[in-house]
Amino acid sequence: MTDALEEIFRREAGRCTATLIRVLGDIDLAEDAVAEAFATAAEHWPKTGIPPNPGGWITTTARNRAIDRLRRESTRSERHLAAHRLSRDSMDPDDNPELDRLDELAGVVADDQLRLMFLCAHPALAADAQVALTLRLLGGLETSEIARAFLVPEATMAQRIVRAKRKLHDNHASYRIPRAAELPDRLHAVLAAIYLIYTEGHTATSGQSLTRTDLSTEAIRLGRTLVELMHDEPEAIGLLALMLLTESRRPARSNAGGTMVRLADQDRSRWNRTMIAEGHELVRACLRRNQPGPFQIQAAISAVHADAPTADATDWSQVIALYDQLLALRPHPVVGLNRSVAVAEFRGAAEGLAALEIDAATLGNYQPYHAARADLLARAGRRDEAIDAYDRAIELTTNAVERDFLVRQRAAL
Amino acid sequence: MPQYLVSVWHDDTFEPDFSTPDAQRRVAQVNAFNNELQRAGAWVFAAGLHPASSATVVRSSGGDVSMTDGPYAETKEQMGGFWIIEATDLDSALEWAGKAAAACEGPVEVRPAQG
């Protein structure tokens, strides 16, 4: 029963919180109400069995509990309450008798989740606050779990979340889906927040373990939800595909001893074929729409790698063409760096190094630049320069597993 | 309706010189923006300020009032002007702020008023 409850909680917490925020007009009240409803469920369900629609049960119970509590607490005058609400002007009216049958209003509930995604990833919030709020409210993660995942003290994370919620409240942030004119920018912020959660889980920025699977899993779950809610947004599909294709390689990214394994050296039989198949299907769906965007192109690059039975069989000219397309859309030195690595594979280390020079000035403090440069210098037979580059890369590395890898590469020269 | 402070910021050495074509263009843009705010009913108040070096700081302690040469904030960036606007919500305020930043060709800060 505990496992079943845990699974339902993971699945339903974000959805229930999203609806309760609309009904109550207040994030904290909604969180408390949902927590209380789950506590009630934990007490009742072992006796009564899990209801056929647990999400609807939780949402209705949370709503009723919240309304009871508001009535009981006479100190909360209507004015006090109103002062603590998010801006209601653009919110759907909640005095709708239909809400007693919340579980039947699938469309409204889906919109609630979207509203909450856009609220959590509001561009007025700093990226780390967007990520924390998304995990807290949509992922239903405890503040202590989020703090552990990002390796910050729990008090720091709690303060980050409280400040973000207060900023939204003080600024009268609306609980709504952005208008068509704002949608591209606002959607980009949502996608970026989800991808940030994914990349944090994929390569921990610091610490001992190379991947923190929970965050990656959560990001993929959020990406999947977003695609369900906005199935006409090719970039949302592209992001999900990119995460799945990257995740498919996770079993091969480190060996039994926890050591990092480069893409070229990975045992491709360990790649997760189910994820690759789903990622490929999504990439094909994007191609049919023909509205390319940065996430779709990155997914396509991942798909080319996934297609190759061995590293040598990679279609590098295709990879370079996709990087060119990506650079045309989003000129960025990091994209240039990845392109240079592909050029080196296709035309040799010397040409890769030449391509790398273009971005040298802007990437001086970027660890992957020095790691890639060191590797290419070593392959070009420029040993002394390679050692210098490895030293610089090691100096800039905060992840213990990556550092070990670089130290061994340097020692092998 | 919620009110927001939309403030304009620039370097503390900034001295407005209205004789230049650049400044004249910005003045025209800001006037047009002000008219748009008023037509939309979003206008509450606005003012451009003299340089921060013109400020005086006044303190009151135990009934004694003292003053010193300003500005109060010892920072490189100082407020050069502001609007108080009314907007339905944050997104609407941010949309106005985008137009304000374009009109004065510099960064603006949006801050909600209490109450």
XYZ file of C-alpha atoms in Angstrom:
528
model
C 0.000 0.000 0.000
C 2.801 2.418 0.879
C 4.429 1.888 -2.527
C 1.092 2.305 -4.292
C 0.485 5.553 -2.398
C 3.970 6.777 -3.183
C 3.434 6.083 -6.878
C 0.039 7.843 -6.882
C 1.554 10.774 -5.038
C 4.365 11.118 -7.621
C 1.839 10.938 -10.455
C -0.930 13.117 -9.056
C 0.707 15.696 -6.749
C 1.501 18.226 -9.483
C -1.891 17.862 -11.124
C -3.802 18.264 -7.842
C -1.669 21.225 -6.724
C -2.171 22.889 -10.113
C -5.958 22.696 -9.799
C -6.015 23.721 -6.142
C -3.959 26.841 -6.908
C -6.685 27.904 -9.328
C -9.512 27.035 -6.935
C -7.898 28.666 -3.881
C -5.911 31.377 -5.646
C -2.952 30.803 -3.346
C 0.102 28.559 -3.739
C 0.739 27.885 -0.038
C -2.902 27.112 0.746
C -2.976 24.748 -2.216
C 0.189 22.932 -1.109
C -1.105 22.536 2.445
C -4.486 21.300 1.225
C -2.950 18.702 -1.100
C -0.569 17.493 1.645
C -3.524 17.171 4.023
C -5.560 15.254 1.439
C -2.698 12.812 0.858
C -2.419 12.310 4.629
C -6.148 11.567 4.722
C -5.732 9.142 1.830
C -2.897 7.345 3.633
C -5.241 6.868 6.574
C -8.391 5.820 4.671
C -7.284 3.920 1.596
C -5.701 0.977 3.444
C -9.205 0.338 4.867
C -11.423 1.330 1.931
C -9.149 0.470 -0.981
C -7.814 2.924 -3.581
C -10.686 4.757 -5.298
C -11.052 4.334 -9.089
C -9.936 7.932 -9.698
C -7.388 8.680 -6.979
C -6.417 12.062 -8.472
C -10.030 13.250 -8.480
C -10.459 11.971 -4.907
C -7.363 13.859 -3.721
C -8.341 17.070 -5.514
C -11.909 17.067 -4.195
C -10.791 16.183 -0.652
C -8.084 18.863 -0.721
C -10.565 21.455 -1.933
C -13.144 20.568 0.727
C -10.541 20.536 3.496
C -9.204 23.915 2.398
C -12.662 25.469 2.327
C -13.493 24.004 5.767
C -10.290 25.407 7.154
C -10.859 28.858 5.700
C -14.347 28.900 7.264
C -12.992 27.726 10.631
C -10.194 30.236 10.837
C -12.225 33.339 11.538
C -9.034 35.365 11.881
C -8.674 35.161 8.140
C -11.075 37.854 7.100
C -12.114 37.975 3.471
C -9.776 40.952 2.981
C -6.834 39.129 4.472
C -7.542 36.198 2.208
C -7.862 38.368 -0.853
C -4.525 39.967 -0.047
C -2.885 36.564 -0.120
C -4.298 35.479 -3.423
C -2.639 35.523 -6.755
C -4.218 37.950 -9.162
C -7.697 36.645 -9.792
C -8.683 38.851 -12.715
C -7.518 36.463 -15.345
C -8.359 33.301 -13.452
C -11.299 31.135 -14.262
C -14.208 31.693 -11.874
C -14.120 29.048 -9.179
C -17.661 29.450 -7.892
C -18.683 26.885 -10.427
C -20.769 23.940 -9.178
C -19.056 21.849 -11.849
C -15.970 21.892 -9.646
C -17.617 19.357 -7.385
C -16.983 16.967 -10.225
C -13.402 18.095 -10.759
C -12.267 14.699 -11.872
C -14.566 14.906 -14.898
C -13.167 18.212 -16.049
C -10.153 16.738 -17.783
C -9.674 19.781 -20.015
C -9.674 22.250 -17.144
C -7.303 20.089 -15.127
C -4.906 19.837 -18.076
C -4.961 23.619 -18.439
C -4.215 23.928 -14.727
C -1.012 21.954 -15.177
C 0.026 24.175 -18.052
C -0.777 27.297 -16.047
C 1.420 25.986 -13.250
C 4.283 25.174 -15.640
C 4.214 28.702 -17.031
C 3.968 30.195 -13.531
C 6.901 28.172 -12.144
C 9.089 29.030 -15.161
C 8.130 32.700 -15.198
C 11.024 34.638 -16.741
C 10.829 37.169 -13.883
C 12.272 34.389 -11.664
C 15.942 33.392 -11.698
C 16.654 30.076 -13.406
C 17.532 28.285 -10.143
C 14.257 29.476 -8.613
C 12.281 28.348 -11.676
C 13.807 24.900 -11.399
C 13.205 24.641 -7.647
C 9.597 25.772 -7.925
C 8.905 23.422 -10.837
C 10.250 20.448 -8.879
C 8.410 21.461 -5.717
C 4.986 22.246 -7.182
C 4.786 20.104 -10.323
C 7.063 17.285 -9.264
C 5.723 17.146 -5.723
C 9.294 16.790 -4.405
C 10.052 17.704 -0.812
C 12.256 20.751 -0.317
C 14.843 18.485 1.374
C 14.920 16.208 -1.715
C 15.422 19.168 -4.064
C 18.152 20.538 -1.799
C 19.932 17.161 -1.826
C 19.650 16.904 -5.609
C 21.236 20.322 -6.084
C 23.716 19.837 -3.232
C 22.703 22.964 -1.354
C 21.698 23.167 2.325
C 17.989 22.594 2.887
C 17.610 26.080 4.419
C 19.041 27.639 1.251
C 16.614 25.731 -0.947
C 13.670 26.506 1.356
C 14.521 30.205 1.202
C 14.841 30.068 -2.589
C 11.371 28.529 -2.895
C 9.764 30.884 -0.366
C 11.276 33.922 -2.108
C 10.095 32.760 -5.524
C 6.557 32.204 -4.265
C 6.559 35.581 -2.527
C 7.824 37.333 -5.633
C 5.012 35.861 -7.725
C 2.488 36.797 -5.054
C 3.767 40.354 -4.431
C 3.876 41.007 -8.151
C 0.310 39.803 -8.743
C 1.446 37.110 -11.143
C -1.565 35.673 -12.961
C -2.429 32.027 -13.151
C -2.950 31.793 -16.858
C -1.673 30.375 -20.103
C 0.288 33.041 -22.017
C -1.306 34.677 -25.026
C -0.199 33.636 -28.505
C 2.120 36.660 -28.835
C 3.975 35.813 -25.600
C 3.888 32.059 -26.067
C 7.193 31.454 -27.900
C 9.261 33.222 -25.207
C 7.309 31.803 -22.303
C 7.364 28.283 -23.720
C 11.101 28.578 -24.222
C 11.469 29.388 -20.506
C 9.451 26.274 -19.565
C 11.513 24.075 -21.901
C 14.765 25.573 -20.609
C 13.753 24.926 -16.976
C 12.904 21.283 -17.706
C 16.154 20.823 -19.642
C 18.105 22.398 -16.781
C 16.591 19.813 -14.420
C 17.575 17.105 -16.894
C 21.156 18.264 -17.377
C 21.635 18.690 -13.626
C 20.570 15.070 -13.238
C 22.670 13.931 -16.181
C 25.993 15.469 -15.239
C 25.987 16.649 -11.692
C 27.798 19.978 -11.582
C 29.608 18.828 -8.491
C 29.832 15.862 -6.193
C 30.822 12.234 -6.427
C 28.140 10.636 -8.560
C 28.094 11.332 -12.285
C 24.332 11.032 -12.717
C 21.524 11.790 -10.359
C 18.871 9.644 -11.955
C 15.976 11.050 -9.946
C 16.293 14.478 -11.515
C 16.661 13.035 -15.015
C 13.616 10.833 -14.509
C 11.629 13.754 -13.151
C 12.639 15.986 -16.083
C 11.573 13.309 -18.577
C 8.256 12.937 -16.739
C 7.711 16.725 -16.896
C 8.705 16.767 -20.578
C 6.227 13.974 -21.279
C 3.462 15.861 -19.470
C 4.249 18.995 -21.458
C 4.024 17.072 -24.745
C 0.654 15.639 -23.677
C -0.567 19.147 -22.864
C 0.923 20.899 -25.915
C 1.101 18.194 -28.556
C 1.304 20.786 -31.354
C 4.548 22.328 -30.083
C 7.439 20.750 -32.019
C 10.042 22.148 -29.607
C 8.334 20.406 -26.667
C 8.457 17.162 -28.644
C 12.081 17.883 -29.557
C 13.021 18.387 -25.898
C 11.413 15.084 -24.868
C 13.195 13.305 -27.733
C 16.528 14.884 -26.783
C 16.174 13.832 -23.136
C 15.139 10.266 -24.042
C 17.976 9.815 -26.538
C 20.532 11.206 -24.091
C 19.108 9.116 -21.258
C 19.237 5.971 -23.410
C 23.038 6.113 -23.164
C 23.128 6.422 -19.385
C 23.831 2.706 -18.666
C 26.943 2.991 -20.876
C 28.183 6.375 -19.638
C 30.051 4.905 -16.719
C 31.594 1.474 -16.209
C 31.219 -0.871 -13.240
C 33.791 1.132 -11.270
C 31.833 4.370 -11.774
C 34.371 5.693 -14.263
C 33.174 7.951 -17.065
C 33.133 6.430 -20.564
C 33.213 8.710 -23.617
C 30.576 8.382 -26.328
C 33.166 6.930 -28.727
C 34.183 4.221 -26.226
C 30.725 3.272 -24.960
C 29.393 -0.275 -25.193
C 26.445 0.447 -27.479
C 24.734 -2.820 -26.596
C 24.042 -1.248 -23.189
C 22.077 1.620 -24.690
C 18.391 1.534 -23.817
C 16.667 0.528 -27.076
C 13.140 1.343 -25.845
C 14.132 4.937 -25.169
C 15.970 5.159 -28.499
C 12.909 3.856 -30.359
C 10.639 6.396 -28.669
C 13.174 9.199 -29.247
C 13.463 8.298 -32.938
C 9.683 8.238 -33.323
C 9.476 11.739 -31.775
C 12.297 13.059 -33.995
C 10.449 11.731 -37.063
C 7.267 13.454 -35.848
C 9.252 16.722 -35.620
C 10.675 16.292 -39.133
C 7.148 15.841 -40.524
C 6.145 19.198 -38.993
C 9.145 20.925 -40.546
C 9.364 23.766 -37.982
C 12.922 23.182 -36.782
C 14.061 24.589 -33.454
C 17.128 24.179 -31.210
C 15.802 21.242 -29.154
C 14.600 19.389 -32.258
C 17.991 19.785 -33.947
C 19.858 18.623 -30.837
C 17.505 15.625 -30.692
C 18.242 14.908 -34.356
C 21.995 14.978 -33.597
C 21.433 12.514 -30.755
C 19.381 10.355 -33.130
C 22.288 10.221 -35.616
C 24.556 8.922 -32.828
C 21.909 6.418 -31.738
C 21.664 5.167 -35.356
C 25.347 4.278 -35.582
C 26.137 0.660 -34.628
C 29.738 1.711 -33.828
C 31.390 5.082 -33.195
C 33.319 4.769 -36.486
C 30.063 4.255 -38.385
C 28.667 7.631 -37.215
C 27.396 9.782 -40.085
C 29.607 12.762 -39.141
C 28.725 14.815 -42.217
C 25.088 14.656 -41.078
C 26.113 15.677 -37.539
C 28.117 18.660 -38.884
C 25.197 19.719 -41.114
C 22.861 19.652 -38.101
C 25.322 21.703 -36.015
C 25.473 24.228 -38.866
C 21.684 24.445 -38.788
C 21.753 24.869 -35.005
C 24.412 27.609 -35.227
C 22.280 29.458 -37.789
C 19.338 29.423 -35.342
C 21.279 29.930 -32.101
C 24.829 31.166 -32.609
C 26.569 30.018 -29.439
C 30.231 29.186 -28.752
C 29.293 25.905 -27.017
C 27.499 24.765 -30.182
C 30.620 25.778 -32.098
C 32.712 23.639 -29.740
C 30.533 20.571 -30.353
C 30.672 21.187 -34.085
C 34.491 21.352 -33.928
C 34.581 17.955 -32.222
C 32.440 16.536 -35.044
C 34.742 18.167 -37.630
C 37.709 16.467 -35.962
C 35.988 13.086 -36.252
C 35.135 13.681 -39.901
C 38.259 15.416 -41.236
C 40.895 14.816 -38.564
C 42.217 16.431 -35.377
C 44.070 19.261 -37.162
C 40.918 20.566 -38.833
C 38.990 20.125 -35.583
C 41.591 22.244 -33.743
C 41.386 24.918 -36.432
C 37.599 25.030 -36.060
C 37.992 25.190 -32.287
C 40.111 28.372 -32.517
C 37.010 30.359 -33.579
C 35.525 30.063 -30.095
C 38.773 30.133 -28.087
C 38.294 33.683 -26.801
C 34.784 33.156 -25.394
C 35.330 29.683 -23.919
C 38.489 30.374 -21.894
C 36.858 29.330 -18.607
C 34.690 26.545 -19.997
C 35.930 23.136 -18.863
C 34.596 21.121 -21.833
C 36.489 23.420 -24.230
C 39.826 22.608 -22.599
C 38.942 18.902 -22.297
C 38.068 18.709 -26.009
C 41.116 20.738 -27.003
C 43.410 18.537 -24.901
C 42.042 15.432 -26.595
C 42.443 16.886 -30.099
C 45.979 18.124 -29.342
C 46.908 14.648 -28.088
C 45.479 13.098 -31.250
C 47.412 15.591 -33.381
C 50.602 14.504 -31.601
C 51.119 17.880 -29.865
C 51.888 16.287 -26.481
C 53.157 19.299 -24.469
C 50.261 21.515 -25.479
C 47.869 18.638 -24.700
C 49.273 18.355 -21.154
C 48.788 22.102 -20.605
C 45.212 21.852 -21.870
C 44.488 18.853 -19.585
C 45.867 20.829 -16.629
C 43.515 23.697 -17.394
C 40.538 21.332 -17.827
C 41.315 19.536 -14.541
C 41.594 22.876 -12.763
C 38.099 23.830 -13.986
C 36.397 20.483 -13.176
C 34.086 20.300 -10.157
C 32.792 16.754 -10.743
C 35.004 14.092 -9.144
C 34.263 11.416 -11.787
C 35.106 13.767 -14.646
C 38.284 14.841 -12.894
C 39.419 11.223 -12.499
C 38.806 10.676 -16.199
C 40.867 13.725 -17.207
C 43.701 12.839 -14.836
C 43.927 9.377 -16.406
C 43.844 10.802 -19.949
C 46.671 13.157 -19.053
C 48.721 10.384 -17.438
C 48.347 8.218 -20.555
C 50.147 10.779 -22.728
C -5.744 47.552 -9.454
C -2.107 46.718 -8.621
C 0.429 49.501 -9.039
C 4.050 49.102 -10.104
C 7.107 51.316 -9.978
C 8.909 51.252 -13.309
C 12.268 52.948 -12.778
C 14.988 53.958 -15.235
C 18.607 53.366 -14.269
C 21.892 54.700 -15.525
C 25.479 55.345 -14.537
C 25.914 57.910 -11.742
C 28.082 60.051 -13.999
C 25.229 60.422 -16.499
C 24.431 64.092 -17.228
C 21.377 64.597 -19.387
C 22.095 66.842 -22.353
C 18.860 67.579 -24.149
C 20.522 69.405 -27.028
C 21.691 66.238 -28.762
C 19.570 64.545 -31.438
C 19.818 61.266 -29.443
C 18.286 62.873 -26.354
C 15.621 64.592 -28.458
C 14.677 61.238 -29.985
C 14.374 59.623 -26.534
C 12.254 62.527 -25.251
C 9.893 62.111 -28.215
C 9.706 58.353 -27.615
C 9.001 58.791 -23.902
C 6.278 61.367 -24.651
C 4.620 58.960 -27.060
C 4.842 56.185 -24.455
C 3.330 58.460 -21.793
C 0.429 59.249 -24.126
C -0.122 55.551 -24.715
C -0.143 54.888 -20.943
C -2.695 57.666 -20.442
C -4.958 56.489 -23.262
C -4.931 52.968 -21.786
C -5.725 54.253 -18.288
C -2.491 52.764 -16.957
C -0.845 56.105 -16.098
C -0.569 57.170 -12.440
C 2.515 59.397 -12.355
C 5.895 59.802 -13.993
C 8.946 62.028 -13.670
C 12.453 62.337 -14.971
C 14.906 63.240 -12.206
C 17.854 65.627 -12.042
C 21.210 63.855 -11.606
C 21.809 61.929 -8.366
C 24.431 64.524 -7.374
C 21.524 66.959 -6.804
C 20.133 64.763 -3.988
C 20.163 65.541 -0.254
C 19.783 62.909 2.458
C 17.692 63.852 5.506
C 17.715 61.829 8.740
C 15.595 62.088 11.847
C 16.813 60.712 15.162
C 15.403 61.498 18.599
C 13.723 64.654 17.345
C 16.891 65.938 15.664
C 16.882 66.356 11.934
C 20.204 66.306 10.107
C 21.082 66.475 6.465
C 23.998 65.438 4.320
C 24.897 65.654 0.669
C 23.344 62.771 -1.290
C 22.681 60.482 -2.939
C 21.845 57.942 -0.221
C 22.835 54.812 -2.127
C 26.579 54.690 -2.703
C 26.332 52.751 -5.917
C 27.502 53.322 -9.448
C 23.954 53.021 -10.808
C 21.351 55.589 -9.878
C 17.672 56.068 -10.651
C 17.159 58.625 -13.392
C 13.390 58.644 -13.548
C 10.317 56.566 -12.974
C 6.736 55.792 -13.758
C 3.997 54.604 -11.443
C 1.649 52.517 -13.539
C -1.498 50.513 -12.923
C -1.674 47.065 -14.465
C -3.925 44.029 -14.019
C -1.029 41.691 -13.291
C 2.721 41.119 -13.547
C 2.682 40.136 -17.218
C 0.782 43.258 -18.160
C 3.203 45.392 -16.085
C 6.164 43.698 -17.776
C 4.669 44.426 -21.177
C 4.466 48.143 -20.322
C 8.030 47.962 -18.957
C 9.229 46.560 -22.281
C 7.791 49.598 -24.039
C 9.321 51.902 -21.395
C 12.767 50.350 -21.906
C 12.431 50.796 -25.667
C 11.298 54.419 -25.270
C 14.163 55.512 -23.005
C 16.660 53.133 -24.660
C 17.911 51.745 -21.362
C 17.128 49.147 -18.719
C 14.100 49.609 -16.457
C 13.223 47.871 -13.191
C 9.687 46.765 -12.319
C 8.708 46.613 -8.658
C 5.233 46.066 -7.257
C 3.753 48.570 -4.809
C 2.339 47.223 -1.527
C -1.389 47.206 -0.911
